[in-house]
Structures are given as C-alpha cells and as structure tokens.
Amino acid sequence: MNNFGFQFDNTYVNLPSDFFTYQDIKNFSSPKNFIFNTKLAEELGLNIHEIKKNNYVIFGGGQKPQGASFISQAYSGHQFGHFTNLGDGRAVLAGEHISPSKQRLDIHLKGSGPTLYGRRGDGLAALGPMLREYIISEAMHALGVPTTRSLSVMTTGEPVYRETILEGAMLTRIASSHIRVGTFEFASSLNDPDNLKIFCDYTINRHFPELINTKDSYAQFLKAVVKSQAKLIAQWMSFGFIHGVMNTDNMAISGETIDYGPCAFMNTYHPETVYSSIDKNGRYAFTNQPIIGQWNLTRFAESLLPLLHNDLESAKEIAISILKDYQNDYHGFWYELMLKKIGISDFFDDGDKKIIDDLLMLMQKNQSDFTNTFRNLQDFNLLDSSLIGDTSFTNWYQLWKKRLAAQGKKDEEINQLMMASNPCVIPRNHLVEAAIEAAQNNNKDPLESLIESIQSPFKAPKKLEYLNPPSDEFEKTYRTFCGT
Ligand code: AMP
Ligand code: MG
C-alpha cells in the first residue's frame, strides 16, 4: 500500500467517542487530479515521486494511505446567531501528519461524501467552490495571514446537483487542527464535565502546550485564544478581507482562517461591504468582523465556564475580565498594521490613530480602491484622481509626510516597509471568477497564472491587468455563495 510519505500519528481518535465517528470517504467512480500544490507537498515532506506515479490522486478511488484513520468530527455552532448541531457533513479527517518540522497537521478531505452529520446535505462539493477555497487560502498564506492550506483539488467524475448540474470535486485541506469554537460548544452541550475537561486538555496540549500545568491554565487558554483571534481579525481588516460567514463553527481555536465559503477581498472601500448572498442583514459585513469576533469568543468563554471556576458567578467574572481585553488587543494590532501600511513603525499615539481614521474616511468619501490606495501612496501621481482632487486629502497628505519625516528614517527604509505591508495582487473577485470559469471549460491557464501571482502578492505581477479593480457594473452586482 502506498503511503505517499505521510507520517500519520492520529490522536483525535483517542478522544471520547462522542467527538467523532469513523467514516470512509465515498468510492468515487473516476477521481482525477485537477490542481496539485507541489510546493506545499514538499514542505509537508510528502513523496512527490510516489504521488506523481499515482497521477497526483492521493485520496479517492477507495485508497487509504497507511496509517490514516478516517473520521468525521462532531461540532455545533451558532450560525447567524442561532445554535445548531452540525459536524463534518461532507468532510473526513484522514489523519494527523507530522511534518519534517515536527508540526502536527490535519489532512482533511472536503466534499468526501455523505456522513452521519450531513443532515439533508449530499456530502458533496462542486469544483468551482473548491477551486475558490484553493485560490483564496493560498493567497492568504502568501499575505502572511494564518490560514488552512490547500494541497489539491481532484474531480470525482460524478455530478453534483445544485441549481444546475456541476462537476463534483474534493479538496485536500491542511490545518493545524479543525478544532472550532463550535467544537467547544458541542463539548459543553454534552453536559459532562469530564468530557469537557478531556477535550479542553487535548486542545491545550495541541495548540498551547506551554500552558499545561500552569496554575490557571484554562483562563490562560481563553486569554491566548482571545489574543490570537484579535490578531487574526486585525490582519483580515488590514487587507480588506471579508470572511463572509463568521459562524462559531467557522472559527478555529488555532487562530487560522478557516472555511472559505462566501469570502471575498473588498475592492472599493466601504465599511459596510457585504458580498455574501445569504448575509441579508450584513451581520458579517467588513466593519462588523472585529465585534463578531468578540461575540464568537463570548460563546467560546461560555463553554469553558465549568473549567474556569467551581462557582458559576466567579467563573463568569473571570471570563468577562478576559473578554474585556479583546477590544484593546484588537485595536492595538489593527493600528499597528494600518500604520505600517503608511510607513509608520515607531511608537504610535492618538494623533497617529487619527491619521489612519482620516485616511479611511477620505477613501470612503471618494470610493477609493482599498488595495491600490495603500499601494500607491508612495507615488502621489498613481493615486486615484478623485482623491487627488479632494483638498481634504491633499491636507491629509501633507500632514502624513510631516509625520513620516518626524520618524527620522531614510525614505528607502519607509518605502520598503510600505512595499512589504501593501500587496499589489489580491485575488480580486472578477479575476477569481474568470479563472474558475475558464478552468471549468478546460482552460487552466488563467487559474495557474493567477495562482502564480497571488503567491508573490507584494511583487508586481506579470499581467498588469491584475492590478485593476473590476468594472463598476461587476462590483455592483457581484455576490458570493456558501461553498455548497
Ligand atoms: P459551512 O457553511 O461550509 O460552514 O457548513 C455548515 C454545515 O453544513 C457544516 O456542518 C457542513 O458540514 C454542512 N454542509 C455544508 N454543505 C454540505 C453538503 N453538501 N452536504 C452535507 N453537509 C453539508
Ligand atoms: Mg464550516
């Protein structure tokens, strides 16, 4: 049996049986590689030679590499504010692989067939949404944002029935783990303090081993998760990323971005931007993401209450005092990132915060492109003409230049900081859609070319058209969909 270089060491299966079910993937009739991330496979220490001999199909067609232990994970979650029991409805965790750098990584198959948790779903995924997850997760990684990764997308050879008949596909996703806020909500809903403790200890051991055996390890754990989410969401906000479906089951305890469904990078700056077709009330609009982060973390803290203190009121007090730090942590991280985008990296004070706030206000007023405005700030002439024509902006520009000069740094140094903080290539919605559409029509060139560019987002792309925002018409009507 091939094992393709996997070094499986599966620990999730040692948890109480409530947390998972053994689940084989569907025996697809004709699995075929569509796109394979050779660079990532190398980082994972996989055997490319063996994989190539198998036409880049690792899973599917009834294969199970040696040491794999296929399970689906149970979890719950608040979806748009409402609690539901969920679980992997169309996914299987093949196992935990130990990489050459000794990282423990989940090898997860999405679109792998029906499971016990599937409710009414068919357990399947279509090619388009899986390619979308591949492109955007790899873009996020290249931007330096913690994220799950995409190893491959294969087509299954079977149709998927949605509004139309689509080509079936399965994504192989890599993550530090798939433990979600929703998994803690599930653990808590079991009403068994022993189970909750076992699960929490497992997670601490896996993600925050330095906290094991500390005096108040559960409070420290909550604190660490709060901080890592504040940091993650600040990074999203600094790149104009909109997750689109920040339900608690889509928030990973590891601090990685997970579940790329209706997500999108914003073009024209507007804080209320929503692309998701199902987010009718704008719950997950761009500007709401930080506060939704805190809402989700509050659900997380609630699930930990029995571990924080024997007395419920005291437990609540501990949780509240930790959750209170979130706002400050978030603002600290966010201003730091935003100021780097405009070349300021020394201390910052309220005056500096105002420089950022004012710039965003001017960008909103002038409907400026989020990515290009920051990228072009170094060269006045490259800026949007509506911004340049706005006298408030020219005043802002002079104040900003004065502030830069006060840093006493060489222009070269400031330029480098700005170039490294402001991408020029992001996976813009119109580019992603065009690449997927072409790929579905047997032309993979746009997909490959887009992926090559987003892998070096801070470098000028070979195709200069990648720098252009979409047409107004596209931007006005564009909607994203959940990855079903
Ligand atoms: P998501 O919106 O992708 O986060 O999914 C929310 C829940 O719906 C998760 O429990 C998924 O496993 C489940 N789900 C999504 N699509 C399907 C499908 N096609 N079949 C079965 N379950 C699904
Ligand atoms: Mg999900």
Tab-separated table of N, CA, C and O in Angstrom, residues 65-128:
chain	number	residue	atom	x	y	z
A	65	PRO	N	-4.133	5.788	2.565
A	65	PRO	CA	-2.708	5.627	2.831
A	65	PRO	C	-2.480	4.974	4.198
A	65	PRO	O	-3.295	5.131	5.106
A	66	GLN	N	-1.374	4.270	4.280
A	66	GLN	CA	-1.033	3.583	5.528
A	66	GLN	C	-1.036	4.553	6.713
A	66	GLN	O	-0.494	5.647	6.613
A	67	GLY	N	-1.657	4.159	7.794
A	67	GLY	CA	-1.642	4.997	8.999
A	67	GLY	C	-2.793	5.971	9.071
A	67	GLY	O	-3.024	6.596	10.104
A	68	ALA	N	-3.532	6.137	7.979
A	68	ALA	CA	-4.682	7.050	8.007
A	68	ALA	C	-5.806	6.418	8.820
A	68	ALA	O	-5.885	5.199	8.921
A	69	SER	N	-6.629	7.262	9.422
A	69	SER	CA	-7.750	6.753	10.205
A	69	SER	C	-8.918	7.704	9.959
A	69	SER	O	-8.995	8.757	10.565
A	70	PHE	N	-9.754	7.369	9.026
A	70	PHE	CA	-10.766	8.313	8.537
A	70	PHE	C	-11.885	8.525	9.553
A	70	PHE	O	-12.564	7.569	9.927
A	71	ILE	N	-12.079	9.774	9.945
A	71	ILE	CA	-13.176	10.106	10.855
A	71	ILE	C	-13.867	11.394	10.402
A	71	ILE	O	-13.263	12.214	9.703
A	72	SER	N	-15.105	11.557	10.833
A	72	SER	CA	-15.765	12.861	10.721
A	72	SER	C	-15.908	13.415	12.122
A	72	SER	O	-16.173	12.657	13.063
A	73	GLN	N	-15.741	14.720	12.252
A	73	GLN	CA	-15.735	15.328	13.588
A	73	GLN	C	-17.103	15.915	13.927
A	73	GLN	O	-17.762	16.508	13.076
A	74	ALA	N	-17.469	15.758	15.185
A	74	ALA	CA	-18.720	16.348	15.671
A	74	ALA	C	-18.444	17.784	16.098
A	74	ALA	O	-17.378	18.076	16.650
A	75	TYR	N	-19.353	18.678	15.829
A	75	TYR	CA	-19.293	20.027	16.390
A	75	TYR	C	-20.665	20.674	16.317
A	75	TYR	O	-21.571	20.160	15.656
A	76	SER	N	-20.805	21.757	17.052
A	76	SER	CA	-22.036	22.535	16.986
A	76	SER	C	-21.650	23.909	16.469
A	76	SER	O	-20.527	24.099	15.981
A	77	GLY	N	-22.535	24.871	16.621
A	77	GLY	CA	-22.146	26.220	16.228
A	77	GLY	C	-23.318	27.168	16.247
A	77	GLY	O	-24.471	26.733	16.163
A	78	HIS	N	-23.002	28.436	16.392
A	78	HIS	CA	-24.013	29.475	16.215
A	78	HIS	C	-23.915	29.954	14.777
A	78	HIS	O	-22.908	30.517	14.377
A	79	GLN	N	-24.970	29.705	14.016
A	79	GLN	CA	-24.991	30.157	12.625
A	79	GLN	C	-25.902	31.377	12.546
A	79	GLN	O	-27.082	31.277	12.887
A	80	PHE	N	-25.328	32.489	12.142
A	80	PHE	CA	-26.063	33.770	12.126
A	80	PHE	C	-26.790	33.979	13.454
A	80	PHE	O	-27.940	34.422	13.503
A	81	GLY	N	-26.109	33.606	14.543
A	81	GLY	CA	-26.657	33.873	15.872
A	81	GLY	C	-27.480	32.742	16.474
A	81	GLY	O	-27.858	32.815	17.638
A	82	HIS	N	-27.758	31.689	15.708
A	82	HIS	CA	-28.622	30.615	16.224
A	82	HIS	C	-27.842	29.322	16.427
A	82	HIS	O	-27.131	28.871	15.523
A	83	PHE	N	-28.065	28.707	17.596
A	83	PHE	CA	-27.323	27.484	17.922
A	83	PHE	C	-27.878	26.276	17.148
A	83	PHE	O	-29.080	26.061	17.082
A	84	THR	N	-26.964	25.488	16.578
A	84	THR	CA	-27.353	24.286	15.827
A	84	THR	C	-26.311	23.202	16.043
A	84	THR	O	-25.123	23.503	16.204
A	85	ASN	N	-26.740	21.952	15.995
A	85	ASN	CA	-25.773	20.855	15.973
A	85	ASN	C	-25.338	20.598	14.549
A	85	ASN	O	-26.179	20.462	13.664
A	86	LEU	N	-24.031	20.542	14.348
A	86	LEU	CA	-23.525	20.415	12.981
A	86	LEU	C	-22.631	19.176	12.862
A	86	LEU	O	-23.095	18.069	13.013
A	87	GLY	N	-21.352	19.389	12.645
A	87	GLY	CA	-20.415	18.288	12.415
A	87	GLY	C	-20.012	18.253	10.962
A	87	GLY	O	-20.626	18.917	10.114
A	88	ASP	N	-18.971	17.474	10.663
A	88	ASP	CA	-18.499	17.356	9.274
A	88	ASP	C	-19.571	16.680	8.435
A	88	ASP	O	-19.713	15.461	8.456
A	89	GLY	N	-20.312	17.469	7.693
A	89	GLY	CA	-21.404	16.911	6.882
A	89	GLY	C	-20.918	16.412	5.541
A	89	GLY	O	-21.595	15.639	4.864
A	90	ARG	N	-19.752	16.898	5.155
A	90	ARG	CA	-19.225	16.468	3.844
A	90	ARG	C	-17.705	16.433	3.890
A	90	ARG	O	-17.030	16.842	2.946
A	91	ALA	N	-17.193	16.015	5.039
A	91	ALA	CA	-15.732	16.020	5.159
A	91	ALA	C	-15.261	14.878	6.040
A	91	ALA	O	-15.989	14.389	6.901
A	92	VAL	N	-14.032	14.494	5.785
A	92	VAL	CA	-13.397	13.430	6.553
A	92	VAL	C	-11.988	13.876	6.913
A	92	VAL	O	-11.284	14.448	6.079
A	93	LEU	N	-11.639	13.658	8.176
A	93	LEU	CA	-10.261	13.899	8.600
A	93	LEU	C	-9.506	12.592	8.362
A	93	LEU	O	-9.812	11.576	8.982
A	94	ALA	N	-8.541	12.655	7.427
A	94	ALA	CA	-7.825	11.420	7.074
A	94	ALA	C	-6.819	11.036	8.153
A	94	ALA	O	-6.493	9.867	8.322
A	95	GLY	N	-6.321	12.045	8.869
A	95	GLY	CA	-5.365	11.757	9.933
A	95	GLY	C	-4.526	12.969	10.238
A	95	GLY	O	-4.685	14.025	9.606
A	96	GLU	N	-3.653	12.828	11.246
A	96	GLU	CA	-2.742	13.915	11.613
A	96	GLU	C	-1.346	13.522	11.137
A	96	GLU	O	-0.812	12.487	11.537
A	97	HIS	N	-0.811	14.363	10.284
A	97	HIS	CA	0.505	14.104	9.682
A	97	HIS	C	1.556	14.908	10.438
A	97	HIS	O	1.335	16.084	10.761
A	98	ILE	N	2.676	14.282	10.728
A	98	ILE	CA	3.766	15.015	11.374
A	98	ILE	C	4.747	15.445	10.282
A	98	ILE	O	5.333	14.616	9.594
A	99	SER	N	4.884	16.765	10.115
A	99	SER	CA	5.710	17.299	9.025
A	99	SER	C	7.189	17.206	9.405
A	99	SER	O	7.517	16.987	10.571
A	100	PRO	N	8.080	17.422	8.433
A	100	PRO	CA	9.513	17.375	8.751
A	100	PRO	C	9.894	18.386	9.843
A	100	PRO	O	10.825	18.158	10.597
A	101	SER	N	9.150	19.499	9.933
A	101	SER	CA	9.469	20.452	11.003
A	101	SER	C	8.700	20.122	12.298
A	101	SER	O	8.582	20.952	13.183
A	102	LYS	N	8.176	18.881	12.339
A	102	LYS	CA	7.511	18.347	13.550
A	102	LYS	C	6.203	19.036	13.886
A	102	LYS	O	5.772	19.051	15.029
A	103	GLN	N	5.598	19.638	12.884
A	103	GLN	CA	4.253	20.200	13.091
A	103	GLN	C	3.220	19.095	12.940
A	103	GLN	O	3.351	18.259	12.035
A	104	ARG	N	2.216	19.120	13.799
A	104	ARG	CA	1.099	18.156	13.662
A	104	ARG	C	0.025	18.813	12.807
A	104	ARG	O	-0.486	19.884	13.161
A	105	LEU	N	-0.308	18.209	11.676
A	105	LEU	CA	-1.241	18.846	10.748
A	105	LEU	C	-2.372	17.911	10.345
A	105	LEU	O	-2.135	16.750	10.000
A	106	ASP	N	-3.588	18.442	10.385
A	106	ASP	CA	-4.750	17.681	9.923
A	106	ASP	C	-4.733	17.572	8.406
A	106	ASP	O	-4.542	18.578	7.709
A	107	ILE	N	-4.967	16.364	7.911
A	107	ILE	CA	-5.170	16.169	6.470
A	107	ILE	C	-6.669	15.916	6.310
A	107	ILE	O	-7.183	14.899	6.787
A	108	HIS	N	-7.326	16.872	5.688
A	108	HIS	CA	-8.788	16.914	5.749
A	108	HIS	C	-9.353	16.884	4.333
A	108	HIS	O	-8.864	17.600	3.457
A	109	LEU	N	-10.347	16.061	4.112
A	109	LEU	CA	-10.907	15.903	2.772
A	109	LEU	C	-12.313	16.494	2.743
A	109	LEU	O	-13.187	16.057	3.482
A	110	LYS	N	-12.472	17.519	1.923
A	110	LYS	CA	-13.757	18.239	1.893
A	110	LYS	C	-14.490	17.907	0.595
A	110	LYS	O	-13.916	18.033	-0.482
A	111	GLY	N	-15.745	17.465	0.758
A	111	GLY	CA	-16.510	17.015	-0.416
A	111	GLY	C	-16.341	15.515	-0.593
A	111	GLY	O	-16.417	14.990	-1.708
A	112	SER	N	-16.143	14.808	0.546
A	112	SER	CA	-15.738	13.398	0.505
A	112	SER	C	-16.911	12.420	0.546
A	112	SER	O	-16.700	11.224	0.651
A	113	GLY	N	-18.141	12.937	0.518
A	113	GLY	CA	-19.298	12.042	0.537
A	113	GLY	C	-20.111	12.181	1.812
A	113	GLY	O	-19.669	12.820	2.760
A	114	PRO	N	-21.304	11.611	1.826
A	114	PRO	CA	-22.207	11.781	2.967
A	114	PRO	C	-21.629	11.221	4.271
A	114	PRO	O	-20.854	10.263	4.243
A	115	THR	N	-22.005	11.841	5.375
A	115	THR	CA	-21.584	11.371	6.704
A	115	THR	C	-22.807	11.359	7.618
A	115	THR	O	-23.869	11.855	7.251
A	116	LEU	N	-22.590	10.871	8.820
A	116	LEU	CA	-23.682	10.837	9.805
A	116	LEU	C	-24.157	12.233	10.183
A	116	LEU	O	-25.267	12.413	10.661
A	117	TYR	N	-23.262	13.220	10.032
A	117	TYR	CA	-23.607	14.588	10.452
A	117	TYR	C	-24.240	15.407	9.327
A	117	TYR	O	-24.466	16.599	9.489
A	118	GLY	N	-24.469	14.765	8.197
A	118	GLY	CA	-24.819	15.528	6.983
A	118	GLY	C	-26.211	16.112	6.952
A	118	GLY	O	-26.523	16.905	6.092
A	119	ARG	N	-27.068	15.735	7.869
A	119	ARG	CA	-28.464	16.175	7.831
A	119	ARG	C	-29.031	15.951	6.426
A	119	ARG	O	-28.948	14.868	5.898
A	120	ARG	N	-29.519	16.985	5.782
A	120	ARG	CA	-30.136	16.738	4.478
A	120	ARG	C	-29.160	16.910	3.309
A	120	ARG	O	-29.541	16.736	2.165
A	121	GLY	N	-27.912	17.248	3.610
A	121	GLY	CA	-26.959	17.522	2.524
A	121	GLY	C	-26.499	16.245	1.830
A	121	GLY	O	-26.635	15.151	2.373
A	122	ASP	N	-25.940	16.425	0.640
A	122	ASP	CA	-25.497	15.252	-0.125
A	122	ASP	C	-24.050	14.865	0.177
A	122	ASP	O	-23.540	13.881	-0.351
A	123	GLY	N	-23.375	15.683	0.994
A	123	GLY	CA	-21.994	15.358	1.367
A	123	GLY	C	-20.980	15.685	0.279
A	123	GLY	O	-19.808	15.320	0.390
A	124	LEU	N	-21.428	16.378	-0.742
A	124	LEU	CA	-20.542	16.586	-1.900
A	124	LEU	C	-20.159	18.053	-2.071
A	124	LEU	O	-20.757	18.943	-1.462
A	125	ALA	N	-19.177	18.282	-2.895
A	125	ALA	CA	-18.746	19.648	-3.210
A	125	ALA	C	-18.571	19.761	-4.718
A	125	ALA	O	-18.254	18.784	-5.394
A	126	ALA	N	-18.769	20.979	-5.210
A	126	ALA	CA	-18.593	21.212	-6.646
A	126	ALA	C	-17.213	21.808	-6.913
A	126	ALA	O	-16.593	22.398	-6.019
A	127	LEU	N	-16.750	21.645	-8.130
A	127	LEU	CA	-15.397	22.077	-8.490
A	127	LEU	C	-15.163	23.571	-8.236
A	127	LEU	O	-14.142	23.953	-7.649
A	128	GLY	N	-16.103	24.415	-8.650
A	128	GLY	CA	-15.911	25.872	-8.544
A	128	GLY	C	-15.563	26.309	-7.125
A	128	GLY	O	-14.518	26.933	-6.886
